[in-house]
Short mmCIF file of C-alpha atoms in Angstrom, two decimals:
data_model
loop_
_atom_site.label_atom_id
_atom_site.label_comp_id
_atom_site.label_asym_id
_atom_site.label_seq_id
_atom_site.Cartn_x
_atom_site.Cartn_y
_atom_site.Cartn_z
CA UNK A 1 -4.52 13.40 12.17
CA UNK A 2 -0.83 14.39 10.35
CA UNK A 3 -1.83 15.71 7.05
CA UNK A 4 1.12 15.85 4.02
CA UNK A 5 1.66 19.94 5.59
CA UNK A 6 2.67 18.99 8.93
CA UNK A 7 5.57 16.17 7.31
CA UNK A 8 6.99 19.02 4.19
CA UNK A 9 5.69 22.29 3.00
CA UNK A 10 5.86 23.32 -0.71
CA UNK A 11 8.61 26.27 -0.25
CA UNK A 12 10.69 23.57 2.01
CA UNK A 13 14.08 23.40 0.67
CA UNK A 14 15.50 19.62 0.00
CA UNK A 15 19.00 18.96 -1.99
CA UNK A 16 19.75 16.05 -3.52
CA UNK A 17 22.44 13.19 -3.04
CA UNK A 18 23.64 9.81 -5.34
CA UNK A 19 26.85 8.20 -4.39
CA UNK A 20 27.19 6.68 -7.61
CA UNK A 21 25.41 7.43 -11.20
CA UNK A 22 22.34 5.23 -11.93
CA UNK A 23 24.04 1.77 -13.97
CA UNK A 24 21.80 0.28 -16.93
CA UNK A 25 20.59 -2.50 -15.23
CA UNK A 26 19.76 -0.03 -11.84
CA UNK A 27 17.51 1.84 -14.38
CA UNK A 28 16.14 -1.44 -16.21
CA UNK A 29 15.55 -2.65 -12.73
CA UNK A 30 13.66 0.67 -11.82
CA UNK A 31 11.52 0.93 -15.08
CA UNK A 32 10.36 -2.92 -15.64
CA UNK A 33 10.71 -4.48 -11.88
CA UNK A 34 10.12 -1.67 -9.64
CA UNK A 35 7.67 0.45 -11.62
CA UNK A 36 4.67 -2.13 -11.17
CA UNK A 37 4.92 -2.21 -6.78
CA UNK A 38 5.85 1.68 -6.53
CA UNK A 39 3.72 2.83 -9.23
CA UNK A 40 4.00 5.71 -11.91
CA UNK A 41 4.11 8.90 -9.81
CA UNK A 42 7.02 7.39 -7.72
CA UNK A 43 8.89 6.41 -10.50
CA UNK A 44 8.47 10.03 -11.98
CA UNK A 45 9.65 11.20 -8.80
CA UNK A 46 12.81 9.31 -8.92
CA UNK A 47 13.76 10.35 -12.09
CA UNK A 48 13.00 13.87 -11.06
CA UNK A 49 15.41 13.67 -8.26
CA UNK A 50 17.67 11.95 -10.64
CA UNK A 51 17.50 15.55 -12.92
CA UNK A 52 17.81 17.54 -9.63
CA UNK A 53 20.91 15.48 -8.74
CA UNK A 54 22.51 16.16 -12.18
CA UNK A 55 22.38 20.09 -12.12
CA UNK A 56 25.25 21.38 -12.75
CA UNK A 57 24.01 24.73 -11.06
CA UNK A 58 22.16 24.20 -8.27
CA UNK A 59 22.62 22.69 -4.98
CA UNK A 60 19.65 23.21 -2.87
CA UNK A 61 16.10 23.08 -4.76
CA UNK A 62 12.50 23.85 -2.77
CA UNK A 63 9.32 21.39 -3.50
CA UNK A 64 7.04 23.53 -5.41
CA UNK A 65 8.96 23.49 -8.15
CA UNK A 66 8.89 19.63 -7.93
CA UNK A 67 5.56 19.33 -7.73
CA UNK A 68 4.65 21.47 -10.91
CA UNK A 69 7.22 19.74 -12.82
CA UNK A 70 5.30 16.52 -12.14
CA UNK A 71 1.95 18.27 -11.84
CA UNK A 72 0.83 16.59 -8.39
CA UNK A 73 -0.31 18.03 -5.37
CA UNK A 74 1.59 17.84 -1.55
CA UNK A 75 -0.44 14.46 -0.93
CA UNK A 76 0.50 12.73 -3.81
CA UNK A 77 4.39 13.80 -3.99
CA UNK A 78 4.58 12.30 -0.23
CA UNK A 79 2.64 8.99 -0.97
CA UNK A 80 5.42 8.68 -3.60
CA UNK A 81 8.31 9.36 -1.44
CA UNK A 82 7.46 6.83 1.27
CA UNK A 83 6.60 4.38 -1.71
CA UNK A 84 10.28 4.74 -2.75
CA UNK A 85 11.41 5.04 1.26
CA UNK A 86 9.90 2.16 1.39
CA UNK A 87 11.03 -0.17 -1.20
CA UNK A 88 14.66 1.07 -0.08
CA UNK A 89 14.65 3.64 -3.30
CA UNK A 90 15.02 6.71 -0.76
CA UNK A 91 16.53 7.70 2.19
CA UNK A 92 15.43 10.34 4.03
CA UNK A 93 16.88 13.05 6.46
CA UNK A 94 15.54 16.26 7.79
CA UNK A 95 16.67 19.02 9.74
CA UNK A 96 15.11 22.14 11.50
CA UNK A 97 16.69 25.38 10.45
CA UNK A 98 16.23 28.95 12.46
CA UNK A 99 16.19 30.89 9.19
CA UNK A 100 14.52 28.06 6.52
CA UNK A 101 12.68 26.03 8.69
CA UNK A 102 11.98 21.89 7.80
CA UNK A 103 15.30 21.16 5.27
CA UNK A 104 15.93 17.75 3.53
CA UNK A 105 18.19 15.61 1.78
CA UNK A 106 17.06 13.07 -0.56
CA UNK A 107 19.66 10.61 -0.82
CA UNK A 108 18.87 8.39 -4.06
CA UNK A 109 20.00 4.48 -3.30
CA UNK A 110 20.51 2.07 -6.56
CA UNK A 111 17.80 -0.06 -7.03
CA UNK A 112 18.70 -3.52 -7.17
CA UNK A 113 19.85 -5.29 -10.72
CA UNK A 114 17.08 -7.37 -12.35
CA UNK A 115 19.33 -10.93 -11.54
CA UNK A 116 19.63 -9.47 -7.75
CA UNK A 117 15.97 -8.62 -7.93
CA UNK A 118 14.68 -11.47 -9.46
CA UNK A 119 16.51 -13.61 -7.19
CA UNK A 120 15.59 -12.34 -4.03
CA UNK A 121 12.46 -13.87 -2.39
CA UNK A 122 10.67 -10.65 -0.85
CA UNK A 123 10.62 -8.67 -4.09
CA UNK A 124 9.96 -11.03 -6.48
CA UNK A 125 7.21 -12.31 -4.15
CA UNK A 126 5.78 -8.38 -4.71
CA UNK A 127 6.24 -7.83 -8.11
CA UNK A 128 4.16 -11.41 -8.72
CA UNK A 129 1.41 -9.93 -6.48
CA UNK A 130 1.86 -6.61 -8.69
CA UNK A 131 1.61 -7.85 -12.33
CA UNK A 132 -0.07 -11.53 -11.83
CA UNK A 133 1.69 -14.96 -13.25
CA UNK A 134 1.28 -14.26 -16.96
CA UNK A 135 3.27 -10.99 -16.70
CA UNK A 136 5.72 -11.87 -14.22
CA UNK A 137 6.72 -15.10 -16.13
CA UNK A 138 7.73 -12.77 -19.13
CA UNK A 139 9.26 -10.74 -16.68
CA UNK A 140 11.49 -13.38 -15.27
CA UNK A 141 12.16 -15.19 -19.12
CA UNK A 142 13.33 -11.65 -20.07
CA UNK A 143 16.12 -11.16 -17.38
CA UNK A 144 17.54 -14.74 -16.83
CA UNK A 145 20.53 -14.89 -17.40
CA UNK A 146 22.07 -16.20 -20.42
CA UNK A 147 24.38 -19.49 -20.60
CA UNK A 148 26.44 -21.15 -23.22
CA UNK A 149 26.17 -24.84 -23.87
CA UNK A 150 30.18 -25.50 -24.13
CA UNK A 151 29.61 -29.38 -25.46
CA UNK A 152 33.14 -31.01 -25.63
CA UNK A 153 35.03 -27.75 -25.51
CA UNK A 154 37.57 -27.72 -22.97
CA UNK A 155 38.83 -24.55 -20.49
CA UNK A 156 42.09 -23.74 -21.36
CA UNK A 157 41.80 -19.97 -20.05
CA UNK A 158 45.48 -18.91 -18.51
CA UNK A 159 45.59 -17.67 -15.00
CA UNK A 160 47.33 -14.49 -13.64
CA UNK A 161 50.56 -15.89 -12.60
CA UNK A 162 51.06 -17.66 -15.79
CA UNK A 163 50.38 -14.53 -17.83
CA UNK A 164 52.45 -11.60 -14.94
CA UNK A 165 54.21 -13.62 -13.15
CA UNK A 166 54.26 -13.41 -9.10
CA UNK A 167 53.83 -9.90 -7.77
CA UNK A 168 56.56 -7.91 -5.60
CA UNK A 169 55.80 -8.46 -1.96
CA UNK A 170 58.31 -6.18 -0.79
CA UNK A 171 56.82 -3.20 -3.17
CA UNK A 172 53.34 -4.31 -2.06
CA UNK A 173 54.20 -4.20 1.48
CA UNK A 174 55.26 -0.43 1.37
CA UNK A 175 52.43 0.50 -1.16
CA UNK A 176 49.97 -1.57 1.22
CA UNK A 177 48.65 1.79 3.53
CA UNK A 178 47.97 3.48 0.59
CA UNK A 179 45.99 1.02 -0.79
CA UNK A 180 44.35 0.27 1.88
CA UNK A 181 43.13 4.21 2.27
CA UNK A 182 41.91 4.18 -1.15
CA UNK A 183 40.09 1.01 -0.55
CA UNK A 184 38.55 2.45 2.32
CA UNK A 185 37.47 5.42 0.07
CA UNK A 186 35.47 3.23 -2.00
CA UNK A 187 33.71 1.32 0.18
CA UNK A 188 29.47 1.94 -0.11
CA UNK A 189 26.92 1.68 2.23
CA UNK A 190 25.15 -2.13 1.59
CA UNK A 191 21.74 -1.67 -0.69
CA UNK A 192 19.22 -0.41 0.83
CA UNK A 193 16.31 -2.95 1.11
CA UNK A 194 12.73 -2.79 1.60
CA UNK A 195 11.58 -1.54 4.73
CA UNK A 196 9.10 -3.97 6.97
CA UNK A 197 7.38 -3.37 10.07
CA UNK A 198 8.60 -6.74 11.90
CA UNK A 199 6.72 -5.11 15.26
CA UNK A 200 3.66 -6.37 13.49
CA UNK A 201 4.24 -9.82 14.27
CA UNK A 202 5.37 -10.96 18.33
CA UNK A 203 7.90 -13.78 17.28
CA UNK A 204 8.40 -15.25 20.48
CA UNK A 205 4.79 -16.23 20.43
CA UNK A 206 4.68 -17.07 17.04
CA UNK A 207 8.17 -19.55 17.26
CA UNK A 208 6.54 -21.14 20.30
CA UNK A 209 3.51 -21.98 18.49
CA UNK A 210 5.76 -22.95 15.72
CA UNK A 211 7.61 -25.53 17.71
CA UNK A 212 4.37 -27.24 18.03
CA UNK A 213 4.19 -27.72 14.43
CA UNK A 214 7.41 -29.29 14.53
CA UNK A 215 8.61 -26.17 13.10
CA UNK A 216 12.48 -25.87 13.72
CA UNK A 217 13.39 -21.83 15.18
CA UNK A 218 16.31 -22.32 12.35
CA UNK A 219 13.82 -21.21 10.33
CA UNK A 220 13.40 -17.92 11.46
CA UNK A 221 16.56 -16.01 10.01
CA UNK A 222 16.59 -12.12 9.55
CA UNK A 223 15.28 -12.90 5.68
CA UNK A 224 12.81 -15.16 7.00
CA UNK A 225 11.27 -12.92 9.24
CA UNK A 226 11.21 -10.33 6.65
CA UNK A 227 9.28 -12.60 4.52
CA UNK A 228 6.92 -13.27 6.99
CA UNK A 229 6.67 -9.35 7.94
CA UNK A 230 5.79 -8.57 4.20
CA UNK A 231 2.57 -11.10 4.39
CA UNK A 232 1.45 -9.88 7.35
CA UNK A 233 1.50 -6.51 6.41
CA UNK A 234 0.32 -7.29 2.77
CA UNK A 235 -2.65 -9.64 4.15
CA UNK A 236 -3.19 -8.84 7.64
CA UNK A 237 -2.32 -12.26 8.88
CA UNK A 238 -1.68 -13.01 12.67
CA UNK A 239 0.77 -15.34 14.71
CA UNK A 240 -2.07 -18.14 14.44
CA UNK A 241 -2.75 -18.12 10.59
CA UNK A 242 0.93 -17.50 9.96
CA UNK A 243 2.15 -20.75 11.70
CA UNK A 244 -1.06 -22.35 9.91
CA UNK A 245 0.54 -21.10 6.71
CA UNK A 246 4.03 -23.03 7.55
CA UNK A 247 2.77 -25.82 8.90
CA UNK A 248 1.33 -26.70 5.04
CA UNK A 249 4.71 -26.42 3.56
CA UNK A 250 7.00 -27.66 6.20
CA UNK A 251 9.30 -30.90 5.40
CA UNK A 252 8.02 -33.37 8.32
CA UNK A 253 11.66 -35.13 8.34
CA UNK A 254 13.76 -31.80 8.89
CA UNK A 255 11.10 -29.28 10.38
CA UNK A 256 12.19 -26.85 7.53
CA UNK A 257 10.61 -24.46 5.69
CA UNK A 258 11.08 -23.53 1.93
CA UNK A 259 10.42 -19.87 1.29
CA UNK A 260 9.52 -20.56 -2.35
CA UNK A 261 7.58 -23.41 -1.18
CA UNK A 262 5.62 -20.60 1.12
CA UNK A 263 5.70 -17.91 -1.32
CA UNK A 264 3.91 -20.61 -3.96
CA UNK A 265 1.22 -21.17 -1.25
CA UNK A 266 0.24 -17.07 -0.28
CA UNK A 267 0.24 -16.17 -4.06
CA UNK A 268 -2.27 -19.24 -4.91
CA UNK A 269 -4.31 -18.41 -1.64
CA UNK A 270 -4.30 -13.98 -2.87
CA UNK A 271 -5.09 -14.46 -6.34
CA UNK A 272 -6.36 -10.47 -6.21
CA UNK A 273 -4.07 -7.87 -6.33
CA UNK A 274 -2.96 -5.69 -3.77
CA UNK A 275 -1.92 -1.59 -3.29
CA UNK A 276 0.73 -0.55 -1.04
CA UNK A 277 -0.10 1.76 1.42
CA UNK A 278 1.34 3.63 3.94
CA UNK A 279 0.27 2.81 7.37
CA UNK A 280 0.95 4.73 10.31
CA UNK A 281 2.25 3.66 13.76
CA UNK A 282 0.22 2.73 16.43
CA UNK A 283 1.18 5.89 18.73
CA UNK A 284 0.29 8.17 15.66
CA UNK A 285 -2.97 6.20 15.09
CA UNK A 286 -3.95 6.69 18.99
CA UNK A 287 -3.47 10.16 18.79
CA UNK A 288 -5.19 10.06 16.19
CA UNK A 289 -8.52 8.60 17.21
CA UNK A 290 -8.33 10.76 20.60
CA UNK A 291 -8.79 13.67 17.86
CA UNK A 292 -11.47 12.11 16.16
CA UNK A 293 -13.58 11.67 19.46
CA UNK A 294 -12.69 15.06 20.62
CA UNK A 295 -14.32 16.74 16.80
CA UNK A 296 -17.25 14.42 17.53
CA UNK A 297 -16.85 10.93 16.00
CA UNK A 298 -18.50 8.68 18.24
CA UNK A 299 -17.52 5.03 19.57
CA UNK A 300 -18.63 3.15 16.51
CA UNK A 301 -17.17 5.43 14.28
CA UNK A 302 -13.82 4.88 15.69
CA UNK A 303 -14.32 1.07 15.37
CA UNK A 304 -15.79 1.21 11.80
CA UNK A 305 -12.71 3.33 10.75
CA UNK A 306 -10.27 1.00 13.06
CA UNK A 307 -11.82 -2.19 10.82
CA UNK A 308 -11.49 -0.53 7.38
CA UNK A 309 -7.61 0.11 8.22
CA UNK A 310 -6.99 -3.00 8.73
CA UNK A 311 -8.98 -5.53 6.68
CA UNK A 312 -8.40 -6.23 2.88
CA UNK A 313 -11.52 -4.64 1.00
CA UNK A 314 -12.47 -8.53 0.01
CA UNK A 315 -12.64 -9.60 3.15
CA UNK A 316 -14.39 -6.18 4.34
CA UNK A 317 -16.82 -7.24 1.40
CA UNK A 318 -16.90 -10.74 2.24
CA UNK A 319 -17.40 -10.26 6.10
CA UNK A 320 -20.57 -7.97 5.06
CA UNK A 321 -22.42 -10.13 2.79
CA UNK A 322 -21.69 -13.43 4.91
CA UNK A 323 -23.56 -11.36 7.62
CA UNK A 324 -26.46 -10.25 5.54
CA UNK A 325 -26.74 -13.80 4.97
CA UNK A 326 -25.50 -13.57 1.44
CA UNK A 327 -22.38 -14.03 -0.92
CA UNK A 328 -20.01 -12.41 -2.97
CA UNK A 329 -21.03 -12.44 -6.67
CA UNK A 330 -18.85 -13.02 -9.36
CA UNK A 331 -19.43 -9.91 -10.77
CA UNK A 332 -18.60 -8.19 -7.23
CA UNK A 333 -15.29 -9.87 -7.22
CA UNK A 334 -14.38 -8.06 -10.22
CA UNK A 335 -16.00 -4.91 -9.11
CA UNK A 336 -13.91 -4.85 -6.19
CA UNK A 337 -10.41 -5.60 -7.98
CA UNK A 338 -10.71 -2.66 -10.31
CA UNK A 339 -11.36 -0.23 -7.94
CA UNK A 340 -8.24 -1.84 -6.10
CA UNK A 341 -6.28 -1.73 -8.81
CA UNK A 342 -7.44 1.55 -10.69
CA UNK A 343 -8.91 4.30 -8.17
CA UNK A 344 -6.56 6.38 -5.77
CA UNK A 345 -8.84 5.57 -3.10
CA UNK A 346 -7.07 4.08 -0.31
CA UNK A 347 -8.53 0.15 0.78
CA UNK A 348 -9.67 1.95 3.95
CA UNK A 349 -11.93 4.56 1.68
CA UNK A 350 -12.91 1.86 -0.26
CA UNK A 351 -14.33 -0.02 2.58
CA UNK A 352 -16.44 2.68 3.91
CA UNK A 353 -17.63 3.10 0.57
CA UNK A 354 -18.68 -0.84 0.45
CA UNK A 355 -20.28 -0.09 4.31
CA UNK A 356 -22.11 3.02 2.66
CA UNK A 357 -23.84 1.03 -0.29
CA UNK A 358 -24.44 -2.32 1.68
CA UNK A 359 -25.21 -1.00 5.33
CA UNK A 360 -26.29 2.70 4.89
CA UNK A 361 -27.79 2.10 1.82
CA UNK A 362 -29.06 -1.51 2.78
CA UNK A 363 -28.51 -2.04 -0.92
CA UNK A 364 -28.23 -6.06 -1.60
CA UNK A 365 -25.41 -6.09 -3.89
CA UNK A 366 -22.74 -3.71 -5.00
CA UNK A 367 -24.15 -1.93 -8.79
CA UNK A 368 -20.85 -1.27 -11.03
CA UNK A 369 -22.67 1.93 -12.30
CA UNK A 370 -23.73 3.39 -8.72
CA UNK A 371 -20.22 2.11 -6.94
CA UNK A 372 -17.74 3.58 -9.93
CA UNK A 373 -19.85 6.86 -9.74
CA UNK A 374 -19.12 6.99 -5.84
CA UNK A 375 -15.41 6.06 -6.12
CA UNK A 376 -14.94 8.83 -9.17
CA UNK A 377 -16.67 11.45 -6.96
CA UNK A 378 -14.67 10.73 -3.74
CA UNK A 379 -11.26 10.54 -5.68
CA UNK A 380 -11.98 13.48 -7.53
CA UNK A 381 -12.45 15.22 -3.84
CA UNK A 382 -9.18 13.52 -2.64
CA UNK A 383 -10.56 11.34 0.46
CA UNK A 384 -7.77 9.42 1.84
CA UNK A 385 -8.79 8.67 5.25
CA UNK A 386 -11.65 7.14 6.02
CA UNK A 387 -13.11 9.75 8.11
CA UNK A 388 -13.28 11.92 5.79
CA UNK A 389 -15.70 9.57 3.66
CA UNK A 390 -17.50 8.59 7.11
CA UNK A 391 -17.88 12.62 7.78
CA UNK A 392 -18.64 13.38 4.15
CA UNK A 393 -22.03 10.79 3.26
CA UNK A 394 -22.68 11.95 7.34
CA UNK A 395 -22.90 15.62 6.17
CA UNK A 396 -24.52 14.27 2.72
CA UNK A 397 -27.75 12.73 4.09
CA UNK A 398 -28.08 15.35 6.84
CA UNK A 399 -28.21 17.97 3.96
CA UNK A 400 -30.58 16.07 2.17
CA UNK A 401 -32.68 15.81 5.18
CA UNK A 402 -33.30 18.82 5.07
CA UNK A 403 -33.68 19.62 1.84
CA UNK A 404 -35.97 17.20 1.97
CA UNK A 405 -37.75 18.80 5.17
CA UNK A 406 -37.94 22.55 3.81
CA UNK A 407 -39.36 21.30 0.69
CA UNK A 408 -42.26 19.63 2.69
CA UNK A 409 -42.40 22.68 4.44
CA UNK A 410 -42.92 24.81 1.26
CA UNK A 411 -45.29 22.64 -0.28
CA UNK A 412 -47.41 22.94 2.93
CA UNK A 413 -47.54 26.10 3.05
CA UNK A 414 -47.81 27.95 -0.29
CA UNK A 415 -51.24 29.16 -1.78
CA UNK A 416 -53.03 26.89 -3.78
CA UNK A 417 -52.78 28.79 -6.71
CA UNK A 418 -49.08 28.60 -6.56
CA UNK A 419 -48.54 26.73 -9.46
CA UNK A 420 -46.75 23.39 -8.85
CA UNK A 421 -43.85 23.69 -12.56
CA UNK A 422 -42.66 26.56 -10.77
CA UNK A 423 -40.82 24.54 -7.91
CA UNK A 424 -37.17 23.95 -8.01
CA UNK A 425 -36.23 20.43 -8.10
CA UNK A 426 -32.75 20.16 -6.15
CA UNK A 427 -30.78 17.59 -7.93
CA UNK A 428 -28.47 14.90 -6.51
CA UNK A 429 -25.01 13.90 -7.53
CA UNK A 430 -25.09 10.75 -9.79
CA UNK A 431 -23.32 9.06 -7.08
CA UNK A 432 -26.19 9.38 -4.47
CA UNK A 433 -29.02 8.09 -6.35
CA UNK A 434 -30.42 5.16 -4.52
CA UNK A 435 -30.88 2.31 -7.33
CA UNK A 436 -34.48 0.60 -7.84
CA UNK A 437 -35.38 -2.02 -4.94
CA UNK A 438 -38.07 -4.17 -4.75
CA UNK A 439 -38.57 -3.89 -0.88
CA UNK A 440 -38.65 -0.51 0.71
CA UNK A 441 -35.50 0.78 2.16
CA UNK A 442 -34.84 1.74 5.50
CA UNK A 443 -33.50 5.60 6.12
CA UNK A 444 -30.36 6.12 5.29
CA UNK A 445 -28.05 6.33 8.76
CA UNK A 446 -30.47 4.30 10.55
CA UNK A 447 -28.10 4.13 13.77
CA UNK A 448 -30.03 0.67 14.84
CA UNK A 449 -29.27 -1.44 11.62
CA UNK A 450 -26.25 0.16 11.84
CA UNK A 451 -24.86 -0.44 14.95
CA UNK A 452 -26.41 -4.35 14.58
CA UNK A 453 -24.66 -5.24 11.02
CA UNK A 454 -21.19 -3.39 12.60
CA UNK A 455 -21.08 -5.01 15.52
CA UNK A 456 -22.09 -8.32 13.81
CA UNK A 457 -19.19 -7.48 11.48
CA UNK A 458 -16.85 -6.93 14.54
CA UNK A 459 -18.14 -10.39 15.97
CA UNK A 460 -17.28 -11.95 12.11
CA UNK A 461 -13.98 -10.19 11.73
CA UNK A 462 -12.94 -11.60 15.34
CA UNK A 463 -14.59 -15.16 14.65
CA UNK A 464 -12.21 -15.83 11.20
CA UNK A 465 -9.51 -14.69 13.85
CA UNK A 466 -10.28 -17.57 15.86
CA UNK A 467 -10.38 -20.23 13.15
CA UNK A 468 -7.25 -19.63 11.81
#
């Protein structure tokens, strides 16, 4: 697996490029639009390219000093850069140098104006999953625009010609290369917009079942797909449930779809919040899991990890507990949306951590005490993939195993004279004390419960597939 090393190194060298300085409403766009789907560390890293860009004396600038100026580590400056590559903040290019080795330049693009924001579809859509309908209605009262009600008053403003009277043609003629060079000169690249994965989706399949719906193709225009892109990557929905989706907002006399209409309908069906990641491509993730088998992950591992990439954590949770014959709790719901909302842990992490308490654990519900302890241990040790947690509780209960074993083996075989308050207790991290249950526990890891509850999982997973 790519780690943040292999992508940039702290003594790489990166410089720094804006075509234009950041306008007010750019920055009020960045602070009170952008902030709450990008986050605080990415916003600090714009700004801090922003400084960079503004030196007066230096050109070329390497990443340590970056990262102690915003006192993160090499994961969390490049979680931060693809969260502003990826809402269209960033641009990226790199370069291999004999002397220097990896070199980049960080072009900074203009983040859209609150109106321009506000009134396109895909990122208002995100910042309403971000900061919830309270928020974002505030949000949206705050940067309407303003208008004048003009009554009985009349326009009476004078036009051009009135005021200058008609230009020279013949001295705009000859003038008219030169004008057109500096023209030229100021043209700018279009804004940069967000960047979806529209592989995710196979839209020939998806139109054609579509067209049974009596779902014009019309529809499907570059923004539309985009839109559609964004909730399949935000959700995990496929061709079936997408069409599903339309087919509840689509006007039966035209065969069109409204994109507010649709946007209404995902945010009222995703009440919970969600947190951007960064997910890599499918070549990268085969690799990937060829490396994992090779350092000795086995078969189930590889589909345990494969099914916490790509499920939500509520439906991970919901999945589980609908197996184990049981439901989500109210209290579990809430659980589950602050560690969403509040840990670093990935939603892959997160759902091995669920799999830990409920399968490894056989626990029946998830305890807000036992789960926040987990979560604050395994972000305080950085776990981002979710072999790392899989390989860390692995190593965990195999060390307490035998623990376990040598102190049976030293209470067998002492004198029995030895006096029993001289024996070392180990003790375990907070986070792996097994809470009270009424009914004995099976041992932790048993491979047959869980291999059963993972593949019955699987068979879930596959089985809300098929219904939608």
């Amino acid at each position: 697996m790519r780690s943040a090393w292999d992508e940039v190194t702290p003594n790489a060298i990166y410089q720094v490029f804006k075509s234009l300085p950041l306008s007010k409403e750019g920055n009020d766009g960045l602070i009170y639009l952008y902030q709450p789907i990008i986050g605080p560390t990415a916003l600090a890293l714009y700004f801090q390219l922003i400084g960079d860009e503004g030196d007066q004396k230096e050109l070329e600038f390497i990443h340590l000093d970056c990262l102690n100026a915003l006192n993160i580590g090499l994961p969390d400056f490049l979680v931060a850069r693809k969260r502003l590559e990826g809402m269209g903040l960033l641009s990226v290019f790199q370069k291999e140098d004999a002397e220097f080795g990896k070199m980049f330049i960080y072009q900074l693009e203009e983040p859209l104006a609150p109106q321009a924001f506000m009134k396109d579809v895909t990122y208002s859509f995100l910042l309403n999953q971000a900061v919830g309908d309270r928020k974002f209605q505030q949000l949206t009262s705050r940067f309407q625009p303003k208008r004048i009600e003009r009554g009985d008053y009349q326009e009476i403003t004078a036009n051009f010609t009135e005021v200058y009277g008609q230009l020279n043609m013949e001295s705009f003629a000859l003038a008219s290369e030169k004008l057109d060079n500096i023209s030229e000169s100021y043209q700018s690249e279009p804004t940069k917009r967000i960047c979806t994965n529209q592989s995710l989706i196979d839209w020939e399949y998806l139109i054609a079942l579509a067209k049974k719906k009596y779902i014009i193709e019309q529809n499907f225009t570059p923004e539309f797909k985009e839109q559609l892109s964004i909730y399949a990557s935000l959700y995990g929905y496929k061709e079936l449930e997408l069409v599903e989706l339309l087919a509840d907002v689509v006007a039966i006399d035209t065969g069109e779809v409204e994109l507010k209409a649709l946007q209404r309908l995902i945010l009222e069906r995703n009440k919970r919040q969600f947190k951007p990641q960064v997910q890599p491509n499918v070549g990268e993730n085969e690799q990937r899991y060829n490396l994992l088998r090779q350092t000795g992950y086995s078969e189930r591992d590889i589909e345990l990890i494969k099914t916490s990439e790509k499920t939500a954590p509520f439906d991970f949770l919901e999945s589980i507990k609908t197996e184990k014959k049981s439901y989500v709790t109210d209290n579990e719901t809430w659980l589950l949306r602050s560690l969403v909302e509040r840990s670093p842990l990935p939603n892959s992490v997160i759902n091995i951590l669920i799999h830990y308490v409920l399968v490894i654990q056989n626990n029946s519900t998830l305890q807000g005490n036992f789960v926040n302890a987990i979560a604050t241990n395994w972000s305080e040790k950085g776990f981002k993939a979710p072999e790392t947690a899989i390989k860390y509780v692995r190593e965990y209960v195999k060390e307490a195993k035998e623990k376990q074993e040598e102190k049976e083996k030293r209470r067998n075989t002492r004198p029995n004279n030895y006096s029993r308050n001289n024996v070392r207790v180990e003790k375990l991290p907070d986070w792996a004390k097994e809470t009270k249950k009424a009914t004995k526990e099976p041992a932790a890891e048993d491979p047959n419960i869980q291999a059963e509850l993972n593949k019955r999982l699987q068979a879930y997973l596959k089985r809300k597939e098929g219904e939608s």
